[in-house]
Short mmCIF file of N, CA and C in Angstrom, two decimals:
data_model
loop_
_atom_site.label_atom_id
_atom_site.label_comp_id
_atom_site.label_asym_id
_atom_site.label_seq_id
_atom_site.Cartn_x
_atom_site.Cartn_y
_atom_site.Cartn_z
N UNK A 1 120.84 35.81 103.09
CA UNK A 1 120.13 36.78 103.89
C UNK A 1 120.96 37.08 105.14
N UNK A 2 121.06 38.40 105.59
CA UNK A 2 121.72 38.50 106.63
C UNK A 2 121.09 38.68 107.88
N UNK A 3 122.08 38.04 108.84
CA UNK A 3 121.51 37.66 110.43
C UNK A 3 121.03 38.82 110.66
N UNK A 4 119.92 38.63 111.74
CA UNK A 4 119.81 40.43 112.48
C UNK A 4 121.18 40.13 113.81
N UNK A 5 121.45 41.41 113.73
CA UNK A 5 121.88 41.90 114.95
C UNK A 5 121.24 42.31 116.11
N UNK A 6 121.22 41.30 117.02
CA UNK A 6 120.35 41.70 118.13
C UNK A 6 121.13 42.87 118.82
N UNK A 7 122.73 42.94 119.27
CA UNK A 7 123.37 44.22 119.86
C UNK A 7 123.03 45.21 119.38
N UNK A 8 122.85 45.31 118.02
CA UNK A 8 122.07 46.59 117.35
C UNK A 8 121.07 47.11 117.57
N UNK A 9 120.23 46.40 117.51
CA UNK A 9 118.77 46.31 117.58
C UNK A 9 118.56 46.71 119.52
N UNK A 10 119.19 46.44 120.30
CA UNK A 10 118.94 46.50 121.36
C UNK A 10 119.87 48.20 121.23
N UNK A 11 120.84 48.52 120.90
CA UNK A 11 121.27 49.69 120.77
C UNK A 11 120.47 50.81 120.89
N UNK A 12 119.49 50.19 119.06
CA UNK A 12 118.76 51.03 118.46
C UNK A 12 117.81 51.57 119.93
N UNK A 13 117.37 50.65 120.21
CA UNK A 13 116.34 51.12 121.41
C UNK A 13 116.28 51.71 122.59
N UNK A 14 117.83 51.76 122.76
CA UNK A 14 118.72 52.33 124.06
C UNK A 14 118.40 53.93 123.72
N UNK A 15 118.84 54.09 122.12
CA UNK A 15 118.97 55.84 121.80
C UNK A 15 117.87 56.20 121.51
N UNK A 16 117.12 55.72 121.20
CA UNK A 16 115.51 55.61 120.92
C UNK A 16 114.75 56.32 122.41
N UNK A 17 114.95 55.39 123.45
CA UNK A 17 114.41 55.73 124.54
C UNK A 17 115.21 57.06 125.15
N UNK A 18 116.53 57.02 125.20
CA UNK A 18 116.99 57.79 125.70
C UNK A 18 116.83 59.74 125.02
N UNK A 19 116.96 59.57 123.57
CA UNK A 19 116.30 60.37 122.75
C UNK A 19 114.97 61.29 123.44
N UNK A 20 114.27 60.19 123.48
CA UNK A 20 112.92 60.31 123.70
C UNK A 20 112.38 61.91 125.25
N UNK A 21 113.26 61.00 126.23
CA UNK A 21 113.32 61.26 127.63
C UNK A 21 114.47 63.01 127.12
N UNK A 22 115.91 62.66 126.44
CA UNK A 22 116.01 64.19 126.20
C UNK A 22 115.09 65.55 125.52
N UNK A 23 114.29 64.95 124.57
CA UNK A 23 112.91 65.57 124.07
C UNK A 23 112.33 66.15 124.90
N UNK A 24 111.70 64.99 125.53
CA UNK A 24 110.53 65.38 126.57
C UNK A 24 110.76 66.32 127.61
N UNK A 25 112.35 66.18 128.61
CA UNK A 25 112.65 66.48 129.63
C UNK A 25 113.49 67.80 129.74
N UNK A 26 114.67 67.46 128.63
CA UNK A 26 115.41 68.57 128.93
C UNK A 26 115.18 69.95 127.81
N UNK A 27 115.11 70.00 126.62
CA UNK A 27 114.45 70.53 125.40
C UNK A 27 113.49 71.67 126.05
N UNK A 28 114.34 72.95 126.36
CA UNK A 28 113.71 74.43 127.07
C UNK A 28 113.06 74.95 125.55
N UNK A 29 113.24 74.80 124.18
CA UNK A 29 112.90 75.51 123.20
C UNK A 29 111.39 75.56 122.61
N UNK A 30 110.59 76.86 122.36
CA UNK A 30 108.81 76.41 122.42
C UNK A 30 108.76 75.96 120.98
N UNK A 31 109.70 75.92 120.14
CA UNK A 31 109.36 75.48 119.22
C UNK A 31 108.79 73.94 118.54
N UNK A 32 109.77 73.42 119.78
CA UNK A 32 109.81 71.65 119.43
C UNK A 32 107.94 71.30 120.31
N UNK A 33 107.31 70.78 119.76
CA UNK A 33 105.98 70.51 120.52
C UNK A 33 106.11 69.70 121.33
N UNK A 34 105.19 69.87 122.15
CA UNK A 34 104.93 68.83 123.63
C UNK A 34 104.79 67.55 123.41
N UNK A 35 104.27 67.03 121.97
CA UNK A 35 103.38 65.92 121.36
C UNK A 35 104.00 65.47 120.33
N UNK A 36 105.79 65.56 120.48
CA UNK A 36 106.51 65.23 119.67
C UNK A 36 106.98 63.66 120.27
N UNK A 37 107.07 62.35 119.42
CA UNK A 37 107.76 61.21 119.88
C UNK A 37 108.46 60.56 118.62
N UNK A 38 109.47 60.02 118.96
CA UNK A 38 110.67 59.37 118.65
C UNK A 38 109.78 58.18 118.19
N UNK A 39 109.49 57.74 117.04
CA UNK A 39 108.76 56.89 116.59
C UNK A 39 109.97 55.39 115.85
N UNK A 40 111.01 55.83 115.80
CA UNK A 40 112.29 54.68 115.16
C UNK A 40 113.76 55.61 115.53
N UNK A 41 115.00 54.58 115.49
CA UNK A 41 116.00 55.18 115.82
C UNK A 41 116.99 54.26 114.91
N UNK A 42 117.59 54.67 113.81
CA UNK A 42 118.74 53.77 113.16
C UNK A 42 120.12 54.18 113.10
N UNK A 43 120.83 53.57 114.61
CA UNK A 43 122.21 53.53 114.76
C UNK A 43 123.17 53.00 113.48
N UNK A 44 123.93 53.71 113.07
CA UNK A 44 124.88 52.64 111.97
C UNK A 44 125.82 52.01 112.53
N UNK A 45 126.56 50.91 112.26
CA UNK A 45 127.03 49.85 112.61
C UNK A 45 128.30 50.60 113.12
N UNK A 46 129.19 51.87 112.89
CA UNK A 46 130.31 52.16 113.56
C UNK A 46 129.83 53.23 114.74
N UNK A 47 128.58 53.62 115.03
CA UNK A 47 128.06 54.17 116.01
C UNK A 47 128.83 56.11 115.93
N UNK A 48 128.69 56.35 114.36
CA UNK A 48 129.32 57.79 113.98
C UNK A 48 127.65 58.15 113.91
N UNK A 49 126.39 57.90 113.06
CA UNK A 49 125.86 58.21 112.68
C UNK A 49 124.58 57.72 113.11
N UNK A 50 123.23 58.61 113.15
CA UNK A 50 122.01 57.95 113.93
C UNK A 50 121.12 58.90 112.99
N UNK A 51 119.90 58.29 112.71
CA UNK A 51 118.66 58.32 112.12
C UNK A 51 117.88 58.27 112.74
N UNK A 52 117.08 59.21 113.49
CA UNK A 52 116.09 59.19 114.17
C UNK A 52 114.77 59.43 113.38
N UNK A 53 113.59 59.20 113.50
CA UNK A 53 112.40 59.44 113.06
C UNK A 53 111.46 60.29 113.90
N UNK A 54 110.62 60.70 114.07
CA UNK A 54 109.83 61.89 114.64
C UNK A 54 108.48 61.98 114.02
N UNK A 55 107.40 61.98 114.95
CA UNK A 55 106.52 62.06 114.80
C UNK A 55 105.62 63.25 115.94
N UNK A 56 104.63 63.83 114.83
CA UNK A 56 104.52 65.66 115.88
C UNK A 56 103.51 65.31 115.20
N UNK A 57 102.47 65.78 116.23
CA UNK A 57 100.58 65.37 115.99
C UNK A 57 100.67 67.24 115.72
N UNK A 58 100.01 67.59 114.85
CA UNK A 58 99.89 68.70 114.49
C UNK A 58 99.83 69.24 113.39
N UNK A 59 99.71 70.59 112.43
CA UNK A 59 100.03 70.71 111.27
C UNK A 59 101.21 71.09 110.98
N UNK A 60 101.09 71.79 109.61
CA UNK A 60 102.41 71.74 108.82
C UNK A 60 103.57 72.35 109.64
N UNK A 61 103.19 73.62 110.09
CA UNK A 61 103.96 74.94 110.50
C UNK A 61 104.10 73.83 112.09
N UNK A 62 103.70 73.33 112.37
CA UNK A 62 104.21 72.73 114.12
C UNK A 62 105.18 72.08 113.98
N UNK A 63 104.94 71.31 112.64
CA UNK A 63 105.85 70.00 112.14
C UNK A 63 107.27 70.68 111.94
N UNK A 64 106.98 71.68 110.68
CA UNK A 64 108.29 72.66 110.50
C UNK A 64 108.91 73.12 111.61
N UNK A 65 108.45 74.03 112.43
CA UNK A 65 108.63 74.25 113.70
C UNK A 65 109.48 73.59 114.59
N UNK A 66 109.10 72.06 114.56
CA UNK A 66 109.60 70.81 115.49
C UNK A 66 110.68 70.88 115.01
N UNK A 67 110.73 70.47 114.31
CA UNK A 67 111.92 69.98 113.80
C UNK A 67 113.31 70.71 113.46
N UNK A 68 112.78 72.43 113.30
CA UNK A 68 113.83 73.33 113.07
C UNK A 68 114.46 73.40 114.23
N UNK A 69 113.65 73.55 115.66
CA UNK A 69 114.13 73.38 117.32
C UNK A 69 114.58 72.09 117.72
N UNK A 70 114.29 70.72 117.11
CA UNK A 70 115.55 69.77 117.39
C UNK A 70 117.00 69.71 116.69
N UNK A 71 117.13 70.28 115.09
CA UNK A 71 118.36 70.45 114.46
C UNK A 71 118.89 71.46 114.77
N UNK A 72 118.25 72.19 115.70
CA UNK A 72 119.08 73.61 116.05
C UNK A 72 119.53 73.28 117.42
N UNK A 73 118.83 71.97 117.90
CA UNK A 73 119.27 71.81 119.45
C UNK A 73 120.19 70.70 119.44
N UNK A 74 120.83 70.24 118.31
CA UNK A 74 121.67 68.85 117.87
C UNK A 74 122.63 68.44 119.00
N UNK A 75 123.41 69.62 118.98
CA UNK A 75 124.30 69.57 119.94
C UNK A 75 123.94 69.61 120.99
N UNK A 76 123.14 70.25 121.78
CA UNK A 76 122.76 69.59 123.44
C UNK A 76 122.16 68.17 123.28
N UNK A 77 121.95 67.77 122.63
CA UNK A 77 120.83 66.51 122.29
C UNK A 77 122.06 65.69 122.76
N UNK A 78 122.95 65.85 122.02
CA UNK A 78 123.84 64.57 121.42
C UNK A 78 124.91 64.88 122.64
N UNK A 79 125.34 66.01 123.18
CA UNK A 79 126.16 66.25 125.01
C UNK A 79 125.28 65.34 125.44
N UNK A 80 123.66 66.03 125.61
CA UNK A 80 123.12 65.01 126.94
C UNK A 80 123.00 63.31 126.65
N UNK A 81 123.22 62.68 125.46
CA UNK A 81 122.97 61.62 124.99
C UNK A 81 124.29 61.00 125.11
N UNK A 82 125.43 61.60 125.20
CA UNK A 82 126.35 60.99 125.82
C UNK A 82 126.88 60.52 127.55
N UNK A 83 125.82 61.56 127.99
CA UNK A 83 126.14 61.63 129.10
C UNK A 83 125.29 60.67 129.92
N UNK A 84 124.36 59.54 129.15
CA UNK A 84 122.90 58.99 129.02
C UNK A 84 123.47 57.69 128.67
N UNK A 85 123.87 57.52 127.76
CA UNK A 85 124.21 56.45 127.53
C UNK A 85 126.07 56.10 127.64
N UNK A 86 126.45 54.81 127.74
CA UNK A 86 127.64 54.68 127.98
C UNK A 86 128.31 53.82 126.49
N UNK A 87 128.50 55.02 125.24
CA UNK A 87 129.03 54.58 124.65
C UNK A 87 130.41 54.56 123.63
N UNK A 88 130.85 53.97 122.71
CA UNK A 88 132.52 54.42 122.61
C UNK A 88 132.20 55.77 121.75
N UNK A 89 131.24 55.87 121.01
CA UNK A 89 130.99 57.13 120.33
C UNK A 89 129.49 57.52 120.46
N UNK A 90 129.76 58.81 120.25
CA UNK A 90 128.47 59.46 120.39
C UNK A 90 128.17 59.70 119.07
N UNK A 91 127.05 59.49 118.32
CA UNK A 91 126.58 59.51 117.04
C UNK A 91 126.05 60.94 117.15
N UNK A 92 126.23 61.54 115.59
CA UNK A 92 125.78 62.27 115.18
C UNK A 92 124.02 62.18 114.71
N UNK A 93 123.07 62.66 115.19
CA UNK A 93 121.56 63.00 114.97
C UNK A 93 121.64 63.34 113.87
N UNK A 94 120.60 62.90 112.85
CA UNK A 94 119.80 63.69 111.67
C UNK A 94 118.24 63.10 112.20
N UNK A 95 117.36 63.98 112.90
CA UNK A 95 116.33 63.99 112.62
C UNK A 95 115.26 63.79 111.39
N UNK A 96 114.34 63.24 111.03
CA UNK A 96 114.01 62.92 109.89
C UNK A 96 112.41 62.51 110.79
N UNK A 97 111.36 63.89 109.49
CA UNK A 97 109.77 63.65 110.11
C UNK A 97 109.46 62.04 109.90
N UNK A 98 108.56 61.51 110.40
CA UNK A 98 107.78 60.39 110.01
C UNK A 98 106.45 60.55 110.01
N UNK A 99 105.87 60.33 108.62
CA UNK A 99 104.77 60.31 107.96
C UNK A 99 103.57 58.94 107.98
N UNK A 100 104.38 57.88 108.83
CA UNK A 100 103.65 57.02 108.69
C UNK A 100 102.81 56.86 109.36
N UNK A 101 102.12 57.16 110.51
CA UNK A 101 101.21 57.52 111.54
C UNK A 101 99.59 58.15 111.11
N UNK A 102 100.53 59.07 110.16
CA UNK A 102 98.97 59.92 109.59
C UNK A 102 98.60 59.27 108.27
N UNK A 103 99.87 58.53 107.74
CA UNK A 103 99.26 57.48 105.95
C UNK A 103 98.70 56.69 106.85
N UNK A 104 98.92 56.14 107.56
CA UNK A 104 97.51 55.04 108.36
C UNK A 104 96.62 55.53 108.97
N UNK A 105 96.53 56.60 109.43
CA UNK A 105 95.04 57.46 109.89
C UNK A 105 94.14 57.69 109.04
N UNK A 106 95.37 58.51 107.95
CA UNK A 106 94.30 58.69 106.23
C UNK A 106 93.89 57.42 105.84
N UNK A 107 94.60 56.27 105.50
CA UNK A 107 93.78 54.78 105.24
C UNK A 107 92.75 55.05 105.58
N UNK A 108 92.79 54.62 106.99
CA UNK A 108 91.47 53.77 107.46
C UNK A 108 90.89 54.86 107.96
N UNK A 109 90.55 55.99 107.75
CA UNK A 109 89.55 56.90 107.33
C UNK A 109 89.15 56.86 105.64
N UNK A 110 89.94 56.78 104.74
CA UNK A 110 89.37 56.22 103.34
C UNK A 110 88.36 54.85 103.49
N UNK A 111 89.16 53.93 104.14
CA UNK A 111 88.59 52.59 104.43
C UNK A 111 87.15 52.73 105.00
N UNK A 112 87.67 53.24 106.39
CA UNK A 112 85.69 53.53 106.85
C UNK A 112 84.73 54.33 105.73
N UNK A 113 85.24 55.55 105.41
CA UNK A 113 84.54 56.13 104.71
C UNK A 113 83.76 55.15 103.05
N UNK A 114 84.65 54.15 102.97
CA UNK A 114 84.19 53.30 101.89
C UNK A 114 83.23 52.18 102.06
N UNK A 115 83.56 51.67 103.15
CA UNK A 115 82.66 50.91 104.07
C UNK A 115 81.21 51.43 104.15
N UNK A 116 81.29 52.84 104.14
CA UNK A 116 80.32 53.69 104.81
C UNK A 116 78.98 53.57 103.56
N UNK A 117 79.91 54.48 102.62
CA UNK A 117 79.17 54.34 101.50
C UNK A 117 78.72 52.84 100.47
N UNK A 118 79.28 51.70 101.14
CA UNK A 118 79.20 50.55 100.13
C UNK A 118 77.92 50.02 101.34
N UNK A 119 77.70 50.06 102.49
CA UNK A 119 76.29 50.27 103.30
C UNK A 119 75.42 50.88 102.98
N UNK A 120 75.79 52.04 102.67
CA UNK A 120 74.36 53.02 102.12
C UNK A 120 73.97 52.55 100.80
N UNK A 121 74.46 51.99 100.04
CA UNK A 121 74.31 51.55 98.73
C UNK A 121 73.80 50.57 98.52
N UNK A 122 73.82 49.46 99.77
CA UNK A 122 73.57 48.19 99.47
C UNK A 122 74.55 47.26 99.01
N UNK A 123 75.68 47.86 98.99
CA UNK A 123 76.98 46.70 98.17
C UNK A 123 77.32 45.74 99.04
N UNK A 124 78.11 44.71 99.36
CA UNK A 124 78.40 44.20 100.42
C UNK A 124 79.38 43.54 99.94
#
């Protein structure tokens, strides 16, 4: 099994946060939503390449939306992310939605809703 890398892992969270704060702060475009957050960030080990995750409370067309105004804004992202962090390379962004926020909302709205009905029924 292999060790974790804590330098990584502390990396990951450097571009993560810093990500986050270029989103929020500098990002003039109306497309990207207000209620967009950086939910994971996976640096690769030669620091060419980054995986970000994204999460946008909204529907489909906001989601689409978001995301077309951060890959279209790659390149200021990744200027101001150099200029943010102090590192030997500046990784290339691929944005990528994350779905996991709302598969656990839908759960445990299935869940209550089952709960709900195994009460009204008498099941227990």
């Amino acid at each position: 099994m292999k060790k974790p890398n804590y330098k990584m892992s502390r990396r990951n969270v450097e571009v993560q946060r810093a990500l986050a704060e270029i989103i929020h702060g500098d990002i003039k475009d109306p497309r990207v939503d207000p209620l967009t957050s950086v939910t994971a960030v996976e640096v690769s080990p030669d620091l060419k390449n980054c995986k970000a995750w994204i999460s946008v409370l909204g529907d489909e067309k906001v989601k689409a939306d978001t995301l077309a105004g951060l890959k279209s804004a790659v390149g200021f992202i990744k200027s101001q992310l150099a200029h943010t962090l102090n590192m030997r390379n500046t990784p290339d962004i691929n944005f990528v939605l994350d779905q996991s926020i709302e598969y656990g909302a839908k759960m445990s709205k299935l869940i209550e809703e089952t709960r709900k009905t195994d009460e009204d029924t008498g099941i227990s």
